[in-house]
Short mmCIF file of C-alpha atoms and ligand atoms in Angstrom, two decimals:
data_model
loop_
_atom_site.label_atom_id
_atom_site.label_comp_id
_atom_site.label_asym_id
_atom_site.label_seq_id
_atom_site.Cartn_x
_atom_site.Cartn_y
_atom_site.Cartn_z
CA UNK A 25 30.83 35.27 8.12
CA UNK A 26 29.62 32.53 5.34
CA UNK A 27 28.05 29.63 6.70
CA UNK A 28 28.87 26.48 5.37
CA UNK A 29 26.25 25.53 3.13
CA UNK A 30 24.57 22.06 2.84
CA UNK A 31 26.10 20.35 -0.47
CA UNK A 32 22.62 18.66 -2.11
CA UNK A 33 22.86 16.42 -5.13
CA UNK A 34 19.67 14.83 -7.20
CA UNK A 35 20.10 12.36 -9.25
CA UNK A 36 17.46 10.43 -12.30
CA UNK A 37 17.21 7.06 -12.48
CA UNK A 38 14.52 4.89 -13.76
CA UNK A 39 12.23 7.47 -13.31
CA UNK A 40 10.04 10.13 -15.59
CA UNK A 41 11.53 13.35 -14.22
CA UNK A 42 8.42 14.21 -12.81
CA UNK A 43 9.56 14.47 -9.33
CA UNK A 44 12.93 17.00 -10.18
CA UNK A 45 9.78 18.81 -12.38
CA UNK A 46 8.09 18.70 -8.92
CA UNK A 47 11.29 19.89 -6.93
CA UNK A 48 11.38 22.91 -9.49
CA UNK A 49 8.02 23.76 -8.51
CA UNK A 50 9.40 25.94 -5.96
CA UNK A 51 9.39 28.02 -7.86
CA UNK A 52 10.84 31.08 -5.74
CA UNK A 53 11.78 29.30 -2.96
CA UNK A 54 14.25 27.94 -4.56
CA UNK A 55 16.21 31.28 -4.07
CA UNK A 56 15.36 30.80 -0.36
CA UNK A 57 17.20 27.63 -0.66
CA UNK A 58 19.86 28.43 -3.07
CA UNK A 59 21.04 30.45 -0.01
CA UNK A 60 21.40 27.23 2.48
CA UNK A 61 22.35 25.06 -0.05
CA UNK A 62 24.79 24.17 -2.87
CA UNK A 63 23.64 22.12 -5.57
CA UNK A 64 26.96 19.59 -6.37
CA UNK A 65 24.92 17.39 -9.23
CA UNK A 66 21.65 17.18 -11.07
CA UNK A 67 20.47 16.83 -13.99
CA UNK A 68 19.96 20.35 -13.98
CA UNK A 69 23.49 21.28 -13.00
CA UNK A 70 26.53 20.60 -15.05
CA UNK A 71 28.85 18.26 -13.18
CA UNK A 72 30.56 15.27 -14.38
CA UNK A 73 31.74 13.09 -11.24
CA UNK A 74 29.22 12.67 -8.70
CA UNK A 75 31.42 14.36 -5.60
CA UNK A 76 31.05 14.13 -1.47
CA UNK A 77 27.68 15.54 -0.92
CA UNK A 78 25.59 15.97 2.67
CA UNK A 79 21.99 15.10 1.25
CA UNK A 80 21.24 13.15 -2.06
CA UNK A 81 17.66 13.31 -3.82
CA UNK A 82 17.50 10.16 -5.61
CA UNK A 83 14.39 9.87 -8.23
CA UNK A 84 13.40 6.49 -9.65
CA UNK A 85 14.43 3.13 -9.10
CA UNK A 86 16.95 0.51 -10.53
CA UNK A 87 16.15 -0.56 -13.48
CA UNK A 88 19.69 -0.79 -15.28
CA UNK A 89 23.05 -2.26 -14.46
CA UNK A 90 24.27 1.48 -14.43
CA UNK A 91 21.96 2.78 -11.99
CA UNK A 92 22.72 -0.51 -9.70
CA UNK A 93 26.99 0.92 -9.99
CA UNK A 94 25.98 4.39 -9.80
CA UNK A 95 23.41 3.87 -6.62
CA UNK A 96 26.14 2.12 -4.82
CA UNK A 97 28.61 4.87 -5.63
CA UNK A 98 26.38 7.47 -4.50
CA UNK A 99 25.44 5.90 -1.67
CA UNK A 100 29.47 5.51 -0.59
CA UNK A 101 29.70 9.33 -1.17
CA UNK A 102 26.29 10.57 0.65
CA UNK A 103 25.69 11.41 4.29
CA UNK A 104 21.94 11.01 3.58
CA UNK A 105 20.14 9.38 1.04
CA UNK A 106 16.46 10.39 0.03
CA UNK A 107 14.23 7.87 -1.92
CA UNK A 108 12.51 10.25 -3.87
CA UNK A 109 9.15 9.57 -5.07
CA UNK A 110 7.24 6.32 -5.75
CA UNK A 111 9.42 5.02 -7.90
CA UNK A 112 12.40 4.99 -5.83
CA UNK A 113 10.62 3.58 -3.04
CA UNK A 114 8.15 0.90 -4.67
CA UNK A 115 9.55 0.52 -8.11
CA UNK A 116 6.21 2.04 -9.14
CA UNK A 117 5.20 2.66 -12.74
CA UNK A 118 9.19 1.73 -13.86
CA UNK A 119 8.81 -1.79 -12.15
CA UNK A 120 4.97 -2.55 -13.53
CA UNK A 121 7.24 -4.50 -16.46
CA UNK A 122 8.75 -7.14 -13.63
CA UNK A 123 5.26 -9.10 -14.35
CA UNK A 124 6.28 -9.53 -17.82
CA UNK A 125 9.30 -11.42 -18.50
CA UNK A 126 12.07 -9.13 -19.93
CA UNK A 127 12.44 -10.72 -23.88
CA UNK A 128 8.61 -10.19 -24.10
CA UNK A 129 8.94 -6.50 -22.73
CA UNK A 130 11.97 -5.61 -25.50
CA UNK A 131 9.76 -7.61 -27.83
CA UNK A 132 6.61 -6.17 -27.73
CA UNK A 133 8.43 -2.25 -27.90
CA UNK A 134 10.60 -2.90 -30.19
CA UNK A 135 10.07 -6.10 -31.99
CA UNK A 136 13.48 -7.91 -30.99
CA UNK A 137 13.13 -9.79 -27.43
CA UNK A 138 17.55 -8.50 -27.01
CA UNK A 139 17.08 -4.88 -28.40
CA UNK A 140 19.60 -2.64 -27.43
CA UNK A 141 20.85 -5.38 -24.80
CA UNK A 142 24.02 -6.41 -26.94
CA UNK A 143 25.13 -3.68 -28.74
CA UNK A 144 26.12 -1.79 -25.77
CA UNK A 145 25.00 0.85 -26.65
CA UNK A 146 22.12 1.18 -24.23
CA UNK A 147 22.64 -0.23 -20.56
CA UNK A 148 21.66 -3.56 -19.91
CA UNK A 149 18.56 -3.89 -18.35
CA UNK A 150 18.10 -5.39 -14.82
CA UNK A 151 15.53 -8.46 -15.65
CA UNK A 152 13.23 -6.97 -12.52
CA UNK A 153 13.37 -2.94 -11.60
CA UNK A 154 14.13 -2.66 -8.05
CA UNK A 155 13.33 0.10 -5.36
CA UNK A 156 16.73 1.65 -4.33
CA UNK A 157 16.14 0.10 -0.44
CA UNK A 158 17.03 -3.49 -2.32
CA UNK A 159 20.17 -2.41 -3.32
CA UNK A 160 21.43 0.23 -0.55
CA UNK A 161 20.36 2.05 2.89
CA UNK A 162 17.81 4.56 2.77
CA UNK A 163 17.67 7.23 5.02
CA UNK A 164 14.45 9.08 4.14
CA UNK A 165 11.27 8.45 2.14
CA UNK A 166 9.42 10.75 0.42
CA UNK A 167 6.44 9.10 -0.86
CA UNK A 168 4.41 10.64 -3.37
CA UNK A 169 3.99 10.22 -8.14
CA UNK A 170 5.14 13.13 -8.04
CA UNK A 171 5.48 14.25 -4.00
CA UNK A 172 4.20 17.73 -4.05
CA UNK A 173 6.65 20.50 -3.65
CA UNK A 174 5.61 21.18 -0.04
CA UNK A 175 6.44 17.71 0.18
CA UNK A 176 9.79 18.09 -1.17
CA UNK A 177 10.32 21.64 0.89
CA UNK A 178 8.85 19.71 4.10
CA UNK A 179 11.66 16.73 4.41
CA UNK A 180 14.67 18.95 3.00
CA UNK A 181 13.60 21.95 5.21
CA UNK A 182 13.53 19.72 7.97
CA UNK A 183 17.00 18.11 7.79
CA UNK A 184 18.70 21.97 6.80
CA UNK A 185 17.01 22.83 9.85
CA UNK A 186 18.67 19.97 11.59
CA UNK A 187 15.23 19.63 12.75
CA UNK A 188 13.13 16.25 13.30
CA UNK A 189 11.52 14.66 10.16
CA UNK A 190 8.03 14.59 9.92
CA UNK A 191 7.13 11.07 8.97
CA UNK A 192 5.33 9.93 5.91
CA UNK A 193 1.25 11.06 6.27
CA UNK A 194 0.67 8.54 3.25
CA UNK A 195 1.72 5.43 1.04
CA UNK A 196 1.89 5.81 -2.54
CA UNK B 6 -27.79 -13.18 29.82
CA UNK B 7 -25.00 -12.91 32.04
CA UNK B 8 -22.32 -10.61 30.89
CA UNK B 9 -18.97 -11.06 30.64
CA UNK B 10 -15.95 -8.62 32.28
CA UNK B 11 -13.12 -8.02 30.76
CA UNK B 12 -10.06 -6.37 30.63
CA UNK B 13 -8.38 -4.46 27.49
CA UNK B 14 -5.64 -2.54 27.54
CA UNK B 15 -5.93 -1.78 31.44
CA UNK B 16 -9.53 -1.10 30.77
CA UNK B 17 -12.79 -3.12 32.37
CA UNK B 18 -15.41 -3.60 29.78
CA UNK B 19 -18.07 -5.73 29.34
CA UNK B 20 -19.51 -8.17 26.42
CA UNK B 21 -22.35 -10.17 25.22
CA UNK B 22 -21.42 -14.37 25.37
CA UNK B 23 -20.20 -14.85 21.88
CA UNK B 24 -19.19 -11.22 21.25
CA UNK B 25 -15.98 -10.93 19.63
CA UNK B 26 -12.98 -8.96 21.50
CA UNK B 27 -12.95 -6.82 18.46
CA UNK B 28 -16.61 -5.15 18.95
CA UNK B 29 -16.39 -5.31 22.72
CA UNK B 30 -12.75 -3.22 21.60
CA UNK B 31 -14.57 -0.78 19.17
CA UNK B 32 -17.89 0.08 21.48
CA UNK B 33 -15.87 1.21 24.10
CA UNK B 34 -13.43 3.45 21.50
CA UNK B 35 -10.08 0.85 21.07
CA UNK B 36 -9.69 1.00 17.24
CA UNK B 37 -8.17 -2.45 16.20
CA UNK B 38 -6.65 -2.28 12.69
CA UNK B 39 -8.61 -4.76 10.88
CA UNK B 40 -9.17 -5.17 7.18
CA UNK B 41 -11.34 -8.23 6.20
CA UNK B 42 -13.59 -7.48 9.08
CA UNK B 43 -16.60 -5.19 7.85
CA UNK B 44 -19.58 -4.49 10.09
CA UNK B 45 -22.68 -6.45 9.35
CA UNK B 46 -21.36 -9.39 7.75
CA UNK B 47 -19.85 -12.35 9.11
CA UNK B 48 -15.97 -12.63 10.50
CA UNK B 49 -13.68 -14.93 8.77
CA UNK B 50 -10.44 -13.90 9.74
CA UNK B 51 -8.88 -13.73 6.74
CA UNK B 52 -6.22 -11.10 7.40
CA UNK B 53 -4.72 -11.49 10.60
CA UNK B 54 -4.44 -7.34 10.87
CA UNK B 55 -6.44 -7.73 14.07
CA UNK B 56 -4.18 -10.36 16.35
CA UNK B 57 -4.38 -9.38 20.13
CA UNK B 58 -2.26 -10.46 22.97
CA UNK B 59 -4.95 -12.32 25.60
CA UNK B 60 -3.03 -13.01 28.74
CA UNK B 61 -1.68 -17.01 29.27
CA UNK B 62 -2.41 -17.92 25.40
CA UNK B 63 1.24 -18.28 23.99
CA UNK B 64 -0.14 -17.32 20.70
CA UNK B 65 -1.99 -14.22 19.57
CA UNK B 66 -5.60 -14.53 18.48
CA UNK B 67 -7.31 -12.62 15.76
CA UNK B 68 -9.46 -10.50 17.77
CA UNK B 69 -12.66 -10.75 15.58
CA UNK B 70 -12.99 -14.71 15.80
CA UNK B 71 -11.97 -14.73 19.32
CA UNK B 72 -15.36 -14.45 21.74
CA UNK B 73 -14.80 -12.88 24.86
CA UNK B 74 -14.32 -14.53 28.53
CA UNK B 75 -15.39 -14.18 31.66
CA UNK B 76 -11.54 -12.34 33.26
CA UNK B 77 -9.55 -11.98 30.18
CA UNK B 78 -6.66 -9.80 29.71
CA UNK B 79 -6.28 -8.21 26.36
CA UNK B 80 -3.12 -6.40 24.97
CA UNK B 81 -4.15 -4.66 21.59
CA UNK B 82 -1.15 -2.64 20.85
CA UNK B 83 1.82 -3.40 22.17
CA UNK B 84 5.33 -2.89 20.14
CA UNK B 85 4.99 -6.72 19.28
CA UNK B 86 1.82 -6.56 17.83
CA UNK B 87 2.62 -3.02 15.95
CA UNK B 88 5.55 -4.56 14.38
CA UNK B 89 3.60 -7.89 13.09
CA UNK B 90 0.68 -5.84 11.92
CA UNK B 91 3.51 -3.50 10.08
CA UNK B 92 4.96 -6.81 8.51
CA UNK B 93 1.51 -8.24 7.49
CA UNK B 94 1.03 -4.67 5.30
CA UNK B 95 4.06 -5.39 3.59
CA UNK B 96 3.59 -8.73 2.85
CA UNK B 97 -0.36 -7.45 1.23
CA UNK B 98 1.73 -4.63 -0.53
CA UNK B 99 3.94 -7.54 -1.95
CA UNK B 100 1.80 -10.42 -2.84
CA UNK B 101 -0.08 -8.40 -6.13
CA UNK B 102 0.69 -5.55 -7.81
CA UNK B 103 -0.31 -2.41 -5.95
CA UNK B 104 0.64 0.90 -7.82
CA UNK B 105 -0.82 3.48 -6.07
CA UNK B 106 0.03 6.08 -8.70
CA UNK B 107 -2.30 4.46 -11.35
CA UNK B 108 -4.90 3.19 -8.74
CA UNK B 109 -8.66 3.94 -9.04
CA UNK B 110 -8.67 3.74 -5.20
CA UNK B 111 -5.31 6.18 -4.51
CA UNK B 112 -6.33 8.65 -1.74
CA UNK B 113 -9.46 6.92 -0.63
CA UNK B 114 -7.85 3.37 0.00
CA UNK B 115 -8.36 1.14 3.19
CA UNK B 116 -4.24 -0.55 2.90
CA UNK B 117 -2.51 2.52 1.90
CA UNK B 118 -5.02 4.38 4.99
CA UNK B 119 -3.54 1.41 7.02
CA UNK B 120 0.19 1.46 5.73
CA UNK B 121 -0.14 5.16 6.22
CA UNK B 122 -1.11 4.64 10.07
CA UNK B 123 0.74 1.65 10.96
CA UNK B 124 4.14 3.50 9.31
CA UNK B 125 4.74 1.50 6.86
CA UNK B 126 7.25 3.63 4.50
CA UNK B 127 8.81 1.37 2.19
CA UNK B 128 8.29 -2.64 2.06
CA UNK B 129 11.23 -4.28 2.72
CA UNK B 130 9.87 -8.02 1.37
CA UNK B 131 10.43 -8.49 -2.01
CA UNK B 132 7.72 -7.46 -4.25
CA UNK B 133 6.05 -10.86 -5.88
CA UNK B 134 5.30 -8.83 -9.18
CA UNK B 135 2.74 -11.59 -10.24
CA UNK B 136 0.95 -11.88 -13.56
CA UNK B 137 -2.74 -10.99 -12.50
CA UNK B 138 -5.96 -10.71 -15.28
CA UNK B 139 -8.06 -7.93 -14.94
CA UNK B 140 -11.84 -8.36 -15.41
CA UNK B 141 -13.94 -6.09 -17.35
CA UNK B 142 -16.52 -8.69 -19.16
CA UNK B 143 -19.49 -6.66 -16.34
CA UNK B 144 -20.94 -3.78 -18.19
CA UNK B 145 -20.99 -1.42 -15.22
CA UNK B 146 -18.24 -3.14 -12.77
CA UNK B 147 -14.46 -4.13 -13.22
CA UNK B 148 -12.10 -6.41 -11.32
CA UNK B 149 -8.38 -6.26 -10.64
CA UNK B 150 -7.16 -9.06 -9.06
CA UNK B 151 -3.86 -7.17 -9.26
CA UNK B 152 -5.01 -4.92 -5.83
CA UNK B 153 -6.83 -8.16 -4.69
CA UNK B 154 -6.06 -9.25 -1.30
CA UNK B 155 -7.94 -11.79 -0.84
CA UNK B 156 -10.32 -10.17 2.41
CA UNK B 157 -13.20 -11.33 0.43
CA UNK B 158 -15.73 -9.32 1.83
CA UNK B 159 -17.39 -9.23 -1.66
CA UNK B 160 -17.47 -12.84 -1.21
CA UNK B 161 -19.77 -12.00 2.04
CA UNK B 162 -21.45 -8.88 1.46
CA UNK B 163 -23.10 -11.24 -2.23
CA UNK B 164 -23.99 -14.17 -0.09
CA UNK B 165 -25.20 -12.87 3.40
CA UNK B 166 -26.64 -9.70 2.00
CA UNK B 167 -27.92 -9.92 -1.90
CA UNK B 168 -28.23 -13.08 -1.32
CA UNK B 169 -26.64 -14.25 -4.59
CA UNK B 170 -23.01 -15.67 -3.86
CA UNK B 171 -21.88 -15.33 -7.17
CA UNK B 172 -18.10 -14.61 -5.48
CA UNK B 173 -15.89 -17.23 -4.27
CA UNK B 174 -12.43 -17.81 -3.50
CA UNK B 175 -10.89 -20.44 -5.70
CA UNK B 176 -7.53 -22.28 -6.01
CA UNK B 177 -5.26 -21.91 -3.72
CA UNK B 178 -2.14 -20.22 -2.08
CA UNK B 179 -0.47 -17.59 -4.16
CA UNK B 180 -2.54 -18.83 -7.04
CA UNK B 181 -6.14 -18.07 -4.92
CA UNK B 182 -8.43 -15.82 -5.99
CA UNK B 183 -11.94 -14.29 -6.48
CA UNK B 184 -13.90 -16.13 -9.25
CA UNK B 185 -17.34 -15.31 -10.71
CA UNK B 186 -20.04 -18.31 -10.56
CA UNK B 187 -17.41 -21.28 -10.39
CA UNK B 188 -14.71 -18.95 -12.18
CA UNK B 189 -16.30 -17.42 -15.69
CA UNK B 190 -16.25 -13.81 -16.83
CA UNK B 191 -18.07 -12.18 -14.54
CA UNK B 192 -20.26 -10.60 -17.50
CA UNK B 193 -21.32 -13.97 -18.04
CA UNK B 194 -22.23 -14.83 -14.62
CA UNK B 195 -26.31 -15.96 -13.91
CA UNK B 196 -25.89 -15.17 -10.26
CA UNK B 197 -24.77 -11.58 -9.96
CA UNK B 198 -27.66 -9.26 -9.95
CA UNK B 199 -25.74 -6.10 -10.84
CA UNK B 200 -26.26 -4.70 -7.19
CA UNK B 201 -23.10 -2.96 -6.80
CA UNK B 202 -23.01 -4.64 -3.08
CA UNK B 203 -19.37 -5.98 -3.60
CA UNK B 204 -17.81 -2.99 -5.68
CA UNK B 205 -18.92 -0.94 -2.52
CA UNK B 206 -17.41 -2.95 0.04
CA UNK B 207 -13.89 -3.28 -1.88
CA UNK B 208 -11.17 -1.85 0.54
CA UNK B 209 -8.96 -1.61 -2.43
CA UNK B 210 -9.00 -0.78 -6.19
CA UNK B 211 -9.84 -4.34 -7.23
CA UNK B 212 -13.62 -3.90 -7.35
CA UNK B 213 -14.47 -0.59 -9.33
CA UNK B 214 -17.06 0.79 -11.20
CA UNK B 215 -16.77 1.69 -14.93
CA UNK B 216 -15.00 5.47 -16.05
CA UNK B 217 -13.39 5.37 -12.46
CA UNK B 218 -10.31 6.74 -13.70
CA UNK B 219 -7.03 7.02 -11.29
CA UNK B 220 -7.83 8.19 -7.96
CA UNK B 221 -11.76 8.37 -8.59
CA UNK B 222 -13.01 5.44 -7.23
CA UNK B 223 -15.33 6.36 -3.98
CA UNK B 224 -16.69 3.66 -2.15
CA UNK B 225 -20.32 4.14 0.08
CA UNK B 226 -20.41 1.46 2.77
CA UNK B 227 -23.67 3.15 4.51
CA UNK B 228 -26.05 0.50 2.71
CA UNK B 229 -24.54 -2.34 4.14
CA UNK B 230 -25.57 -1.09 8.22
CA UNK B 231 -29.18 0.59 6.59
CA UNK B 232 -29.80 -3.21 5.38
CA UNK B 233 -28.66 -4.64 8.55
CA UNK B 234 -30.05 -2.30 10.80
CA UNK B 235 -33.55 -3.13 9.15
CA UNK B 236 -32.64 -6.78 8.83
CA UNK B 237 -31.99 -7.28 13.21
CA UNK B 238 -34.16 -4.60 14.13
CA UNK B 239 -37.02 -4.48 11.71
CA UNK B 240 -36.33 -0.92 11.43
CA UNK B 241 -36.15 1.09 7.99
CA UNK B 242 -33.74 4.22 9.11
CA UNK B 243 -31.09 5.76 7.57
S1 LIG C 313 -5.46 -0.93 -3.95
FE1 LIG C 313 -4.78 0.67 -2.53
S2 LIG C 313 -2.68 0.07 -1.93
FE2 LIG C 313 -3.26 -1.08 -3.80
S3 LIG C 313 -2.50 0.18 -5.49
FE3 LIG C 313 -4.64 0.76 -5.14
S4 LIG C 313 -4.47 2.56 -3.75
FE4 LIG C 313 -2.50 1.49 -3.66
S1 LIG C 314 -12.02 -8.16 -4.62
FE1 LIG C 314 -11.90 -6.64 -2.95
S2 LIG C 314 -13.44 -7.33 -1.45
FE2 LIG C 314 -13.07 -9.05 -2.84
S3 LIG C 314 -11.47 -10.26 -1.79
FE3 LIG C 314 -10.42 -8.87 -3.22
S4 LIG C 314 -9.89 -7.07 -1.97
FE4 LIG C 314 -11.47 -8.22 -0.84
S1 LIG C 315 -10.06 -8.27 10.88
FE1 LIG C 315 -9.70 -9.99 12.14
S2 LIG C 315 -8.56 -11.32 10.86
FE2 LIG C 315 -9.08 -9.67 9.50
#
């Protein structure tokens, strides 16, 4: 008889990819886990609607008005949500630009203190990146710039195991 | 001397007069978080990390400015305390601009050791994200007030130790911090001898040494009870 399999999603947001590059670090356990689990959404799958999913991966924070509608419509849609990595918990490298007023951020890049903030072309930036717990519950944290793949195998292990979660042995 | 008998956490124990409930809590193997304290030099109480329940005192009392009393009952980790020492993290964690991930300190870091142990996960203040300079006018020493918090042990460790209080805290609230003989570059500073004392002492990344790059900062804290040692008890050991 199939079991049901847990449906997983990950999701990039304000983030470098480092921690799904980190999650693919697996390497071959990540046939182990293709077994127990179906992968609904990443970046590395080809899905257009984020569907109803068990556990969500979520790397990097806010730092858009997108990611603020699209956090808030994953969260509706996910049993449990994972800050993954530094970002998504502290804002981390994405946020060091909240000391710097916004204008002079776009400015100093790009020489124009609105660039790519009108056009709509690019989503409007959030004037301070934000740690998904200030916009949304957070089940799980999963601290790490880039948590190590035994991290990553550690905490989702755990909760396909329907076993206890180990909590955090650092910050940052 | 007569000494005094106490109780901690269901424990007798005895002090010296004067002692703080801190050391009397330490010698006899009750590990108070604490993070401005530092062996050897004096206690200001600076960071509140080491509050105690005592027993009819409707507030709690930093352990290491509090002296011990003749029948004293001492709570030093109950849920209460736990969850304000949890808070107080936070609220260190939110003041600057701590990024672990591009830290000279990561992995060898008294707050995130501390956040680590008190289970601190996520900090759910609001981080301050404050403009902070960083301080590299020293030829061999750096300082970045943006992992500052303000314990100022290098304050101590220069004045009660090298003996040449160039540190000091000035201005004041969220605007405070460490300044350099009366707040110049510390390159330019007459006072500092270049003894390393402070950089040492540092629980965080503010105080570094030159080429420290992410993660490589190391701090050695074993000069501080050598000079001590020698200084109380005339004796030279390592
Ligand atoms: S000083 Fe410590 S807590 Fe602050 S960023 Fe550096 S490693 Fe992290
Ligand atoms: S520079 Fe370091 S030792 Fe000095 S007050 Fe700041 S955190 Fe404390
Ligand atoms: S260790 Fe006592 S107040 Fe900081």
């Amino acid at each position: 008889m199939d079991t049901v399999k847990t449906r997983l999603a990950t999701v990039w947001m304000g983030g470098c990819s480092g921690c799904h590059m980190s999650f693919l670090d697996l390497d071959e356990t990540l046939l182990e886990l293709a077994a127990k689990v179906e992968l609904c959404y990443s970046p590395i799958a080809d899905a257009k609607e984020f569907p109803e999913v068990d556990v969500t991966l979520v790397e990097g924070c806010l730092a858009n008005r997108e990611h603020l509608a699209e956090i808030r419509h994953i969260r509706a849609r996910t049993k449990i949500l994972i800050a993954f990595g530094d970002c998504a918990i502290t804002g981390n490298i994405t946020a060091i630009r909240n000391s710097v007023p916004l204008g002079v951020v776009l400015s100093t890049a790009y020489g124009d203190p609105r660039f790519g903030q009108t056009q709509g072309v690019l989503p409007v930036l959030l004037d301070e990146a934000m740690p998904l717990h200030e916009a949304v519950k957070v089940d799980y944290y999963l601290p790490g710039c880039p948590p190590s793949a035994e991290k990553i195998l550690d905490l989702v292990g755990s909760l396909l195991a329907g076993e206890p979660v180990n909590g955090s042995k650092r910050f940052g | 001397m007569r000494v005094r008998t106490l109780e901690i956490d269901g424990q007798m124990m005895t002090g010296a007069p004067g002692e703080s409930i801190f050391n009397v809590a330490w010698n006899n193997g009750i590990h108070i978080p604490r993070m401005c304290h530092l062996g050897g030099l004096t206690d200001v109480g600076a960071c509140r990390l080491c509050l105690v329940e005592v027993e009819g005192q409707s507030r709690l009392l930093p352990s290491c400015m509090t002296p011990v009393r003749e029948g004293m009952v001492v709570r030093t980790n109950t849920p209460a305390l736990q969850k304000h020492r949890k808070l107080i993290v936070e609220l260190l964690l939110a003041e600057r601009n701590h990024v672990c991930a591009v830290c000279v300190a990561n992995g060898a870091c008294e707050l995130q050791d501390l956040a680590t142990s008190l289970g601190v996960d996520h900090v759910r203040v609001r981080y301050r994200h404050p403009q902070c300079e960083v301080d590299l006018s020293h030829p061999r020493f750096g300082l970045d007030h943006n992992r500052c918090i303000l314990c100022s042990r290098c304050v101590r460790v220069c004045d009660e130790v090298e003996g040449a209080h160039n540190w000091d805290i000035g201005h004041r609230g969220t605007n405070a911090r460490v300044i350099s003989d009366f707040g110049t570059a510390w390159g330019d500073s007459e006072s500092c001898t270049s003894c390393g004392k402070c950089v040492q002492v540092c629980p965080t990344g503010a105080l570094f040494s030159k080429g420290a790059s992410v993660g490589e900062m190391r701090k050695d804290r074993s000069f501080l009870k050598y000079i001590v040692t020698a200084r109380e008890k005339h004796q030279w050991i390592r």
